[in-house]
Short mmCIF file of C-alpha atoms in Angstrom, two decimals:
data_model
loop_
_atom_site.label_atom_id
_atom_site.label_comp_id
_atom_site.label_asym_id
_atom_site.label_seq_id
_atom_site.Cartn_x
_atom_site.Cartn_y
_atom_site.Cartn_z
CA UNK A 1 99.61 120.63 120.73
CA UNK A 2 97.08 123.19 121.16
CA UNK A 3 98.61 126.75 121.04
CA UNK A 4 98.73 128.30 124.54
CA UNK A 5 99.67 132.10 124.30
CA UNK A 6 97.61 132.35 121.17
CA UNK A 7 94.64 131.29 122.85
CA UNK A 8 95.11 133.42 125.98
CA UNK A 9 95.04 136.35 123.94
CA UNK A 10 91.52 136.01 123.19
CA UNK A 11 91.55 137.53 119.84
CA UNK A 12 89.70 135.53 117.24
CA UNK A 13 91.46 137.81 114.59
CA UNK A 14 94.87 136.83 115.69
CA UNK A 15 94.57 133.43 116.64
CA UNK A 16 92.85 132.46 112.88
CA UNK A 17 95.81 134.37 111.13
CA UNK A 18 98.70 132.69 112.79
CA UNK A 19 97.19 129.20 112.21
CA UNK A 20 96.25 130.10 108.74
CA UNK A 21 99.96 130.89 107.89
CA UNK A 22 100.81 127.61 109.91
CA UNK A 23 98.89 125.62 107.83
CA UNK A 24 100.01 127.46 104.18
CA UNK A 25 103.41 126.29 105.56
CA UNK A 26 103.11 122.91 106.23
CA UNK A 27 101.04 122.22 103.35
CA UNK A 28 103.91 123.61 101.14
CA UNK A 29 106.42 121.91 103.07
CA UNK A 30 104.47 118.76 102.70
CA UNK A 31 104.33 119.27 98.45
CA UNK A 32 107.64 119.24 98.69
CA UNK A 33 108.07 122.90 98.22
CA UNK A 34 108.48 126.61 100.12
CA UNK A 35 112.16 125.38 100.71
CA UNK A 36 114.81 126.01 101.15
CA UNK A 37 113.76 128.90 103.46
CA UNK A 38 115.92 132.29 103.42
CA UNK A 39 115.51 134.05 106.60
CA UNK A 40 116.30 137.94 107.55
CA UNK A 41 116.71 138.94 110.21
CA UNK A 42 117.27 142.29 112.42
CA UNK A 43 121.08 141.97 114.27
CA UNK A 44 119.81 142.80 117.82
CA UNK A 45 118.68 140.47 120.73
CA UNK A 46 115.21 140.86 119.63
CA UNK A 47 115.85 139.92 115.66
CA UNK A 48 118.37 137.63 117.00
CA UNK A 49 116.41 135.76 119.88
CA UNK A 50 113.60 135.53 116.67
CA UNK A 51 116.24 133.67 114.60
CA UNK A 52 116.74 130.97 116.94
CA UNK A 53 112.98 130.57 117.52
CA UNK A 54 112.21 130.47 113.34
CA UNK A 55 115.53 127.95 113.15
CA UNK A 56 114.43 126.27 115.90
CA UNK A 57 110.54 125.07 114.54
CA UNK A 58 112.14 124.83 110.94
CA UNK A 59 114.71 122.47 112.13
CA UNK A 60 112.28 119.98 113.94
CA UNK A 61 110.37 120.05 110.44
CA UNK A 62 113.77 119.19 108.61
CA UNK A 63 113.42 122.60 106.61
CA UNK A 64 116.72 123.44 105.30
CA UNK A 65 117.20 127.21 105.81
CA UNK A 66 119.94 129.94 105.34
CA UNK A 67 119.83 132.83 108.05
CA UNK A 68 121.73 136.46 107.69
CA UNK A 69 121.36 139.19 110.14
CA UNK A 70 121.16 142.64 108.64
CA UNK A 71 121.50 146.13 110.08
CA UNK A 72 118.51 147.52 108.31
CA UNK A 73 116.63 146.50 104.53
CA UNK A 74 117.73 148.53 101.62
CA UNK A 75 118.04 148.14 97.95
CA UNK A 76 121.64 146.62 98.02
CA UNK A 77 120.07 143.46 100.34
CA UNK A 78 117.15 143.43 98.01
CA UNK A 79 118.68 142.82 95.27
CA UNK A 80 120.85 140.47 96.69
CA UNK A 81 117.92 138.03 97.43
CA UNK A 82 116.18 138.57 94.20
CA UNK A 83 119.57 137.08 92.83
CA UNK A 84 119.14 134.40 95.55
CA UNK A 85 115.64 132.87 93.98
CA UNK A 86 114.53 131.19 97.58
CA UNK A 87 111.16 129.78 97.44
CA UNK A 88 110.21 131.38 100.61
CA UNK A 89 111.80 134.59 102.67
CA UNK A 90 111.04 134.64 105.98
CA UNK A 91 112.10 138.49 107.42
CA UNK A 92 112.01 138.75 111.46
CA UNK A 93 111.74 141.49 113.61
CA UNK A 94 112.28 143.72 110.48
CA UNK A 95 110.47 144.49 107.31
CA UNK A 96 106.87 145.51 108.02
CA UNK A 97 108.47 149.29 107.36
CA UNK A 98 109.67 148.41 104.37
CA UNK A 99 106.89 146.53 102.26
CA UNK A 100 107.56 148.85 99.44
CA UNK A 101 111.22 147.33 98.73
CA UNK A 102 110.14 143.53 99.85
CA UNK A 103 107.09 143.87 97.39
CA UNK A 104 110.07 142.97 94.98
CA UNK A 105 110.69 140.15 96.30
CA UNK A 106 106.84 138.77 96.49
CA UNK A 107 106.85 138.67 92.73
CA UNK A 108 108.70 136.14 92.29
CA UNK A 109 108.42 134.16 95.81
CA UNK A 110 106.68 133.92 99.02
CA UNK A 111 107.15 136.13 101.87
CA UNK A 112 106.30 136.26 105.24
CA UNK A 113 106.95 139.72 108.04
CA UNK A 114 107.55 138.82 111.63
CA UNK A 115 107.08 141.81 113.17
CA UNK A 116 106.47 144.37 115.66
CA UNK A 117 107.45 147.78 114.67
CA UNK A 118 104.95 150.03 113.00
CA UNK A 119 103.50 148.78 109.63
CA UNK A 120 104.24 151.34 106.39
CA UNK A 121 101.48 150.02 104.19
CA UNK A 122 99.75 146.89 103.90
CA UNK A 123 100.05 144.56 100.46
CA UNK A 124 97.87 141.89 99.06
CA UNK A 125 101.43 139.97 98.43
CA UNK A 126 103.37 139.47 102.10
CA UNK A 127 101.70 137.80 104.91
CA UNK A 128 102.77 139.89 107.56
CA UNK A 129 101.73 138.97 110.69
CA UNK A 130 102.30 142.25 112.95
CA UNK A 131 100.66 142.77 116.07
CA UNK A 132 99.39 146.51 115.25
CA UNK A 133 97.59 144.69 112.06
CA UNK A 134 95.32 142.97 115.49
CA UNK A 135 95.26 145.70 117.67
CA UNK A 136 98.44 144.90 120.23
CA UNK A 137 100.71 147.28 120.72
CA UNK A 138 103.90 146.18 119.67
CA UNK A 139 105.94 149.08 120.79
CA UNK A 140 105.14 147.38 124.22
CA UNK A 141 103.41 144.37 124.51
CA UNK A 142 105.02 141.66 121.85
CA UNK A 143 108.28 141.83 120.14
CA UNK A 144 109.37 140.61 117.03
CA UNK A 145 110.50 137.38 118.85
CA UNK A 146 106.92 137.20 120.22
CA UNK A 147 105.59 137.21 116.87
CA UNK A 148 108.11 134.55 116.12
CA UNK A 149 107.11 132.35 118.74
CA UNK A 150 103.11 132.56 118.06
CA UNK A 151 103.75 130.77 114.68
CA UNK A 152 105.99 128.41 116.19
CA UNK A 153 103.20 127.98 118.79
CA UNK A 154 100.58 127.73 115.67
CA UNK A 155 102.97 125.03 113.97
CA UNK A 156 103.01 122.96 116.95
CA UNK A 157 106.55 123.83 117.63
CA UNK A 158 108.24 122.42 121.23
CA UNK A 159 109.99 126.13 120.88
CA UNK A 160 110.97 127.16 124.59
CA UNK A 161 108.93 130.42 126.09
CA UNK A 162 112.00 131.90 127.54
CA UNK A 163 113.40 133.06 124.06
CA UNK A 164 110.79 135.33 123.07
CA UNK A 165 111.30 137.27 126.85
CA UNK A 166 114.95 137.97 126.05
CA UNK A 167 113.76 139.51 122.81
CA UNK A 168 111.10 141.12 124.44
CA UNK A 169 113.91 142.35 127.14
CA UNK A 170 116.05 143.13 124.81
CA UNK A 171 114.14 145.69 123.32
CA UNK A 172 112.70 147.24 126.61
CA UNK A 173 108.97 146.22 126.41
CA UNK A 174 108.07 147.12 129.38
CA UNK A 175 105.06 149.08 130.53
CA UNK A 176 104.89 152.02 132.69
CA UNK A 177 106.02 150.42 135.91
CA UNK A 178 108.88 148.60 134.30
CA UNK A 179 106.84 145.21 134.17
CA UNK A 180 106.43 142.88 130.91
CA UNK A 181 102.98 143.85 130.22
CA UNK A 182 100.20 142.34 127.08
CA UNK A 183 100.93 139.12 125.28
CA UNK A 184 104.99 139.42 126.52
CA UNK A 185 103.83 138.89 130.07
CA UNK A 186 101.13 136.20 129.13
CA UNK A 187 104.59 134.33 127.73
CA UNK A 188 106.45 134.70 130.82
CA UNK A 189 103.55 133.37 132.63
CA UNK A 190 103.27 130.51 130.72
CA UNK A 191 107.47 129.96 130.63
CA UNK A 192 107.02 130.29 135.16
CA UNK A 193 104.14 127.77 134.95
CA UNK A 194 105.86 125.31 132.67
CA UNK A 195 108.90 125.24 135.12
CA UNK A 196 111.47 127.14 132.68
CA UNK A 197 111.58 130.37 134.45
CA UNK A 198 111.28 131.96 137.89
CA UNK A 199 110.19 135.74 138.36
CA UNK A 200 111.21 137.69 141.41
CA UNK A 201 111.67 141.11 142.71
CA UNK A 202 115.16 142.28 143.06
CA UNK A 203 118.18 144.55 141.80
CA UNK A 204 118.27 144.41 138.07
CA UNK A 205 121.84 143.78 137.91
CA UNK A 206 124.01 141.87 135.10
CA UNK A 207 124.21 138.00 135.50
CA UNK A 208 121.17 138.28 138.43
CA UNK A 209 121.23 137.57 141.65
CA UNK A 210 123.90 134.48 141.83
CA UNK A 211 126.59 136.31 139.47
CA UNK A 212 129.75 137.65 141.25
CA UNK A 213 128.47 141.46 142.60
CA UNK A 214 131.44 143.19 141.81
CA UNK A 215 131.46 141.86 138.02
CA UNK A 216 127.84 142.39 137.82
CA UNK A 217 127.85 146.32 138.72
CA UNK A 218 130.32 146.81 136.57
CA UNK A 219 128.77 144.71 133.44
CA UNK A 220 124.96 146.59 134.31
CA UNK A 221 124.50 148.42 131.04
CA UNK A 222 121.05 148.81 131.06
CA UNK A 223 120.36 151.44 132.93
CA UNK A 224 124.01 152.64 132.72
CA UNK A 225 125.37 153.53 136.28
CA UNK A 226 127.44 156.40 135.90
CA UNK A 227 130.99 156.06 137.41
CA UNK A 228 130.12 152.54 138.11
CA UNK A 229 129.73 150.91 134.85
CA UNK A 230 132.41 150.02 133.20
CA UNK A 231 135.04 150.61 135.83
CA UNK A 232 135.91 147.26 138.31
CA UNK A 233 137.45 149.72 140.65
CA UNK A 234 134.36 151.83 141.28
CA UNK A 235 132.32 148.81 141.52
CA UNK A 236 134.40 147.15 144.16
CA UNK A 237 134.63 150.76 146.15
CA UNK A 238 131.20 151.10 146.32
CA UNK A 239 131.01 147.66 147.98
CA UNK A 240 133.09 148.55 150.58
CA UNK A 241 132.26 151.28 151.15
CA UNK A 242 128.98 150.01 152.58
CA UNK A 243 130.67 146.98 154.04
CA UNK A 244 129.79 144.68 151.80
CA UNK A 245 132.88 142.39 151.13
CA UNK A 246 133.58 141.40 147.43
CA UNK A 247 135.11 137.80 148.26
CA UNK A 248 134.33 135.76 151.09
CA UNK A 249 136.20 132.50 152.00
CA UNK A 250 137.40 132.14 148.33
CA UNK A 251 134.14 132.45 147.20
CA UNK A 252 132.78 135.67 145.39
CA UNK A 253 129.97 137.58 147.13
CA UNK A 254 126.51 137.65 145.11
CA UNK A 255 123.06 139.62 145.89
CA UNK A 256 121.78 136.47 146.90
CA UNK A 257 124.82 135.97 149.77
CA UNK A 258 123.22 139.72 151.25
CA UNK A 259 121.17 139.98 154.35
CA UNK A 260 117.90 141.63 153.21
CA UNK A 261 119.81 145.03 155.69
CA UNK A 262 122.75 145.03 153.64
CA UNK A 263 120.38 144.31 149.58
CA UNK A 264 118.55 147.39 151.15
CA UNK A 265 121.90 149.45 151.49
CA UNK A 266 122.78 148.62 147.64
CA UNK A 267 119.52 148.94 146.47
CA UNK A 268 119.36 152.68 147.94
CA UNK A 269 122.69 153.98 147.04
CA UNK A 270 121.75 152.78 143.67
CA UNK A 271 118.93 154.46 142.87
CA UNK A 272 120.66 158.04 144.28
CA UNK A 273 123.08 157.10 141.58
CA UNK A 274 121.09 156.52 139.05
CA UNK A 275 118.04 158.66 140.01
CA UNK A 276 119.12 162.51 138.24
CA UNK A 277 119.03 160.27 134.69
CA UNK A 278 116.82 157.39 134.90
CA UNK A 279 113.51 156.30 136.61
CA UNK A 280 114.77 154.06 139.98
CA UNK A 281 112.18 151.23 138.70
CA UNK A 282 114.89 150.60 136.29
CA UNK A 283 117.38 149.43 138.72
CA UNK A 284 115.10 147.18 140.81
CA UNK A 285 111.53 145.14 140.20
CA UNK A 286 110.89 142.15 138.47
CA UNK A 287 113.87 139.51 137.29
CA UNK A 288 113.31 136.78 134.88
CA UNK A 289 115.75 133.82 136.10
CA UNK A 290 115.92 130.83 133.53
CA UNK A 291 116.25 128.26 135.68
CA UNK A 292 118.02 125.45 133.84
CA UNK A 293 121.05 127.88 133.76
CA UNK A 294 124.20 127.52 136.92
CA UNK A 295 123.28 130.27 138.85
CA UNK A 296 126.65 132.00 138.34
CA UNK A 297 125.90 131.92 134.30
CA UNK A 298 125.48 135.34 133.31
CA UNK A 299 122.77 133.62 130.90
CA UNK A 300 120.73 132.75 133.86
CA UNK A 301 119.13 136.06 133.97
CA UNK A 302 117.19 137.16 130.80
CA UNK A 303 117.77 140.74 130.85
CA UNK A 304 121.83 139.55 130.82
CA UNK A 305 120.99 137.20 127.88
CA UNK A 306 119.78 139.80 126.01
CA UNK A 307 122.49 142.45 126.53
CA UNK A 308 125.03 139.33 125.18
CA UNK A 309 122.43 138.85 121.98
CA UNK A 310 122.78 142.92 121.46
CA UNK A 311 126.53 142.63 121.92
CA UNK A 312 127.05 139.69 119.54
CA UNK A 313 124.60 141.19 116.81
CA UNK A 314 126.24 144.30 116.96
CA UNK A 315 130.01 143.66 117.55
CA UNK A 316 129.26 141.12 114.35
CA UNK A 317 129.16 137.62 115.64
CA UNK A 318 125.13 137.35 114.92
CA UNK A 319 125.99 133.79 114.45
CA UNK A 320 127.27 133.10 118.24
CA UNK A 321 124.18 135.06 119.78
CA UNK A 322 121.81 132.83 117.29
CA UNK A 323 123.45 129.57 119.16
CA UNK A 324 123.53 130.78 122.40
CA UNK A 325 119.66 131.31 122.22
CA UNK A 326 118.81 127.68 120.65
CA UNK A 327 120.60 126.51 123.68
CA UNK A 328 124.06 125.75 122.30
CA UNK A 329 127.26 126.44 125.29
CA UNK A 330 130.01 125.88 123.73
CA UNK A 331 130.77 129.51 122.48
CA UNK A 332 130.18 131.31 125.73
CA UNK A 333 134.23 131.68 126.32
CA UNK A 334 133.70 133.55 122.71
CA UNK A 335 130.49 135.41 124.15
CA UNK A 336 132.58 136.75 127.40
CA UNK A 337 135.65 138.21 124.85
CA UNK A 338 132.76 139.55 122.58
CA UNK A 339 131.14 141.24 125.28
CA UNK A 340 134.10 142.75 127.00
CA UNK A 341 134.91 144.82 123.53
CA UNK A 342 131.60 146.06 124.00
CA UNK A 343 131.01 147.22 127.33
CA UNK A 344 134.73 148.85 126.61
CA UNK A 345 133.47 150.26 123.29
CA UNK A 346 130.18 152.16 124.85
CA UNK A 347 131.96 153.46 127.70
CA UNK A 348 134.68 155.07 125.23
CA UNK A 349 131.86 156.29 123.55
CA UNK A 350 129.89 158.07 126.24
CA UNK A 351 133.28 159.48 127.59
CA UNK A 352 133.97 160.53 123.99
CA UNK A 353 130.69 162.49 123.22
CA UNK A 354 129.53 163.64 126.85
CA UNK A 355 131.19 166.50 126.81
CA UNK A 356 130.85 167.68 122.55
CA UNK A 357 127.09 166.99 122.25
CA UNK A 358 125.54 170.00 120.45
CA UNK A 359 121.92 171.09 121.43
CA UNK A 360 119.59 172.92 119.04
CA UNK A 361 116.01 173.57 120.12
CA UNK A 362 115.91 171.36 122.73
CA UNK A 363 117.34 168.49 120.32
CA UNK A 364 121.19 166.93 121.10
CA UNK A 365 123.09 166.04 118.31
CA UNK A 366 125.69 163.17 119.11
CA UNK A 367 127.81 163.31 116.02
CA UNK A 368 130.04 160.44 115.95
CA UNK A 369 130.67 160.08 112.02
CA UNK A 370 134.05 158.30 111.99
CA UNK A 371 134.41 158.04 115.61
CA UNK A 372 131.41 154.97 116.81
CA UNK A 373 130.44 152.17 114.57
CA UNK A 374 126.86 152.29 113.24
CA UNK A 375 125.85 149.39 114.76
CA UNK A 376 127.00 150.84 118.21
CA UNK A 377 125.41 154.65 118.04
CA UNK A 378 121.79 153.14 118.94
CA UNK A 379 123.46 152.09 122.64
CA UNK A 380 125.41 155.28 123.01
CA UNK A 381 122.14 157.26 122.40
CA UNK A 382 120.02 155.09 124.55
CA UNK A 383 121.97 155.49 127.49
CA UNK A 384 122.78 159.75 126.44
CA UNK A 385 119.26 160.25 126.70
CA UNK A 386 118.89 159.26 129.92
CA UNK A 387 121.81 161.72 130.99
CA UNK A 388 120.58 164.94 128.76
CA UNK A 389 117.86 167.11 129.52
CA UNK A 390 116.97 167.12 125.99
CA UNK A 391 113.25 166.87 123.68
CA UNK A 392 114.69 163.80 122.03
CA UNK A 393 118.72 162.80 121.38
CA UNK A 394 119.38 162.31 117.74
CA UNK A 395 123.13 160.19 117.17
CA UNK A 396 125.41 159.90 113.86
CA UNK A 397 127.37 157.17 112.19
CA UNK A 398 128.58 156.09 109.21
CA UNK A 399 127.09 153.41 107.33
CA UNK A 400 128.33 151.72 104.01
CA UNK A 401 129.21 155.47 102.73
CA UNK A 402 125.84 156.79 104.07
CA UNK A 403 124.72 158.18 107.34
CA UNK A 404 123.15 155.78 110.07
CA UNK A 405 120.88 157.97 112.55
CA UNK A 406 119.75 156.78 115.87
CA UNK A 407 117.04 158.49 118.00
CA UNK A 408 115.64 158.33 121.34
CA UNK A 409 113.22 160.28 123.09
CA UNK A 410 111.12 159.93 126.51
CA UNK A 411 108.76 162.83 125.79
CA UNK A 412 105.30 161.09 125.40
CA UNK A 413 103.77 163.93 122.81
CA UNK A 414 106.61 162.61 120.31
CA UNK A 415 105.69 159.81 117.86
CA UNK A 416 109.76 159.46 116.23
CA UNK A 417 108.18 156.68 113.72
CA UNK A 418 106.62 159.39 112.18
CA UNK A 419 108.88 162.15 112.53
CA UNK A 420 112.17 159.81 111.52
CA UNK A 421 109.83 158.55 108.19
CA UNK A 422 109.03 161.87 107.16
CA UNK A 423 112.64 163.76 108.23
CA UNK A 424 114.75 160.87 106.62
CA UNK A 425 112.87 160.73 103.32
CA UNK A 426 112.70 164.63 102.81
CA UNK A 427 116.18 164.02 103.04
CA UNK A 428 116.57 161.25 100.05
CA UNK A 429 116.72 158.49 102.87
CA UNK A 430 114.41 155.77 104.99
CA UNK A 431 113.38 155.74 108.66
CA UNK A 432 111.30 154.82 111.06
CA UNK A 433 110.82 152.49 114.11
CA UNK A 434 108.56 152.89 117.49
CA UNK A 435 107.42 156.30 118.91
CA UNK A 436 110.49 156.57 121.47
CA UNK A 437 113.22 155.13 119.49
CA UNK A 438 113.26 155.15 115.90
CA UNK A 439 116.02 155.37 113.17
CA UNK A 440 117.07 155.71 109.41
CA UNK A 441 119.71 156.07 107.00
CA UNK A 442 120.25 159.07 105.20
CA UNK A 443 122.80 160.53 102.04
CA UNK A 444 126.22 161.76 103.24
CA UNK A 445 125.55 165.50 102.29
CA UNK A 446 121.94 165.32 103.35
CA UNK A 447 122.74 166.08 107.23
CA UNK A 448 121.78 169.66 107.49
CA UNK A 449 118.25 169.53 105.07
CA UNK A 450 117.57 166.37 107.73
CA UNK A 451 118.39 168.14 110.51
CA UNK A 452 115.98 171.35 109.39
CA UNK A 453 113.09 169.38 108.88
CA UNK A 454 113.32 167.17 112.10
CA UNK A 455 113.28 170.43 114.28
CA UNK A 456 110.20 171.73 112.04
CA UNK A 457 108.62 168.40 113.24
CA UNK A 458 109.23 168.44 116.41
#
């Protein structure tokens, strides 16, 4: 099967690489060796969706592989898999920040990045296959998934196109005008042309446009709708208060039961909602509909898949959001409970911090040490830094007796890779990430010297 998406490309560079690894695997996998496979794996939708893909093409080779999902790489995890001994370590949408530590773990086997996020160094001992390394943006244009799903293409994989979107979703690659833009929307052409998914313009709304309305403006996380998300109440007010009923004949209403009068309605009161924190293209444009999904599945709609990966990586069930993208259904009853705690978790949160966020210099501090769990402090910043009128928005947790710091930023003349890298190790810590949304981990008493030498940064 000749690979599609790498072709398209139409970078020689690219398209040699990923068919040179394919072909170091196979031949190792043919000797009888390179297995058992260890993968690593980020724990959001995008290091999540790239699990399932790397399972999925290692499985129809009868590879026998062992998958965690970690929060970040540091030494403890290192040394863990030196004490492991795999063969081969696969690490997916993580690692190419952290070839320093993983250079460890080339001595003594082979290892292989799958990544996206800005490289720290390059080494004659990984095979990293990142798409800055070709010159793609990967803050935009592939995700770690993507990257995951051009080897499976290079292996000859039957891996479905859809997966790598909800990665790519996930993690908010999206051009200027909100699209899927580069080698991400080369993928969802070829998923629409193969039959798998259908695009369409409409109100980016939980579950898409055949989930119940009322359940889906109260589920929409991304963007947040203040007053609206998170509360049924407000959600069903809304609706009737423009006359839109939330049940008819038994039946609950969806977007696709609205006249195009009454979608209009929605679609404008939305956007005056939304419009003092976030850009309206984030509310309505371009839905990616997976078409072998009920349309009342809140899996139908790809943007909704991913915000169940994030939930399941972060509320720690990586394991249920890993089946749910290789196609497996019979954990979604687990999925709805794990995604209730955590639409009621970030709206706790927000409420929590809205109103105790300290602002120095144009930076806000969200300090929720003790108060939000680590993995949970990215979301809460995310959607604070669409509310604040703030430089960047810099949050706090606690992490395995250290300090987790997420940080978020829409101002285009701030690269936060950098600035995280160089604030966190002043600091004694690590960082890094993508230019508008980076993070690290930092020493308990190393808060203030951190905080000193992020505002002489910025």
């Amino acid at each position: 099967m000749q690979p599609e998406v790498l072709g398209r490309i139409g970078k020689e560079s690219i398209y040699k690489a990923f068919l040179e690894i394919a072909d170091f695997l196979i031949n190792g996998w043919r000797k009888g060796e390179l297995f058992p496979v260890r993968i690593v794996v980020h724990n959001d939708a995008d290091g999540l969706s790239s699990a399932a893909i790397i399972s999925d093409f290692l499985s129809n080779m009868d590879v026998p592989h062992h998958i965690s999902a970690v929060k970040y790489i540091e030494q403890n995890l290192i040394e863990e898999l030196l004490r492991e001994r795999y063969p081969l370590v696969i690490f997916g949408d993580i690692g190419s920040g952290y070839k320093s530590m993983i250079e460890r773990i080339a001595e003594r086997a082979k290892v292989i990045i799958l990544d996206h996020h800005r490289p720290d160094k390059t080494s004659e001992r990984i095979k990293d296959l990142n798409p800055f390394l070709f010159g793609i943006n990967g803050d935009e244009d592939l995700s770690g998934a993507g990257v995951a799903y051009l080897l499976a293409e290079a292996l000859g994989s039957h891996t479905s196109p859809h997966i790598p979107l909800i990665g790519a979703l996930g993690d908010l690659q999206y051009s200027e005008n909100r699209e899927l833009s580069g080698v991400n929307k080369i993928i969802a052409e070829v998923a629409e042309r193969k039959g798998i998914i259908s695009i369409r313009n409409d109100l980016k709304l939980f579950g898409g446009p055949g989930y119940p309305l009322a359940a889906a403006l109260e589920r929409t996380v991304q963007p947040h709708i203040p007053g609206i998300s998170g509360n049924s109440s407000a959600a069903i007010s809304l609706l009737e208060k423009l006359g839109i009923p939330v049940k008819k004949d038994d039946k609950w209403t969806t977007l696709d039961d609205l006249s195009a009068e009454k979608k209009k309605e929605l679609a404008s009161e939305l956007i005056r909602i939304i419009a003092p924190f976030s850009d309206p293209k984030e509310i309505i444009g371009k839905v990616y509909l997976l078409k072998n999904e009920e349309p009342a599945s809140f899996l139908r709609d790809l943007r909704s898949f991913a915000t169940v990966l994030n939930a399941c990586g972060r509320m720690g069930r990586p394991d249920i959001g890993i089946m749910l993208a290789r196609g497996v259904r019979k954990y979604l009853n687990e999925a709805v409970n794990i995604l209730n705690d955590y639409r009621k978790e970030i709206n706790d949160a927000i409420t929590r911090y809205e109103s105790s966020i300290r602002t120095v210099k144009g930076v806000a501090f969200v300090d929720g040490e003790g108060h939000v769990r680590d993995m949970m402090i990215g979301v809460v910043v995310s959607i604070l830094s669409k509310k604040l009128p703030a430089r960047a928005v810099i949050g706090y947790a606690l992490s395995d007796g250290r300090i987790k710091i997420s940080a978020r930023s829409a101002d285009k003349s701030i690269d936060l890779n950098e600035i995280l890298k160089i604030a966190c190790e002043s600091a004694g810590g690590i960082g890094g990430g993508h230019e508008e949304a980076a993070g690290g981990l930092i020493p308990l008493d190393r808060k203030d010297h951190f905080e000193k030498k992020l505002i002489e940064l910025l």
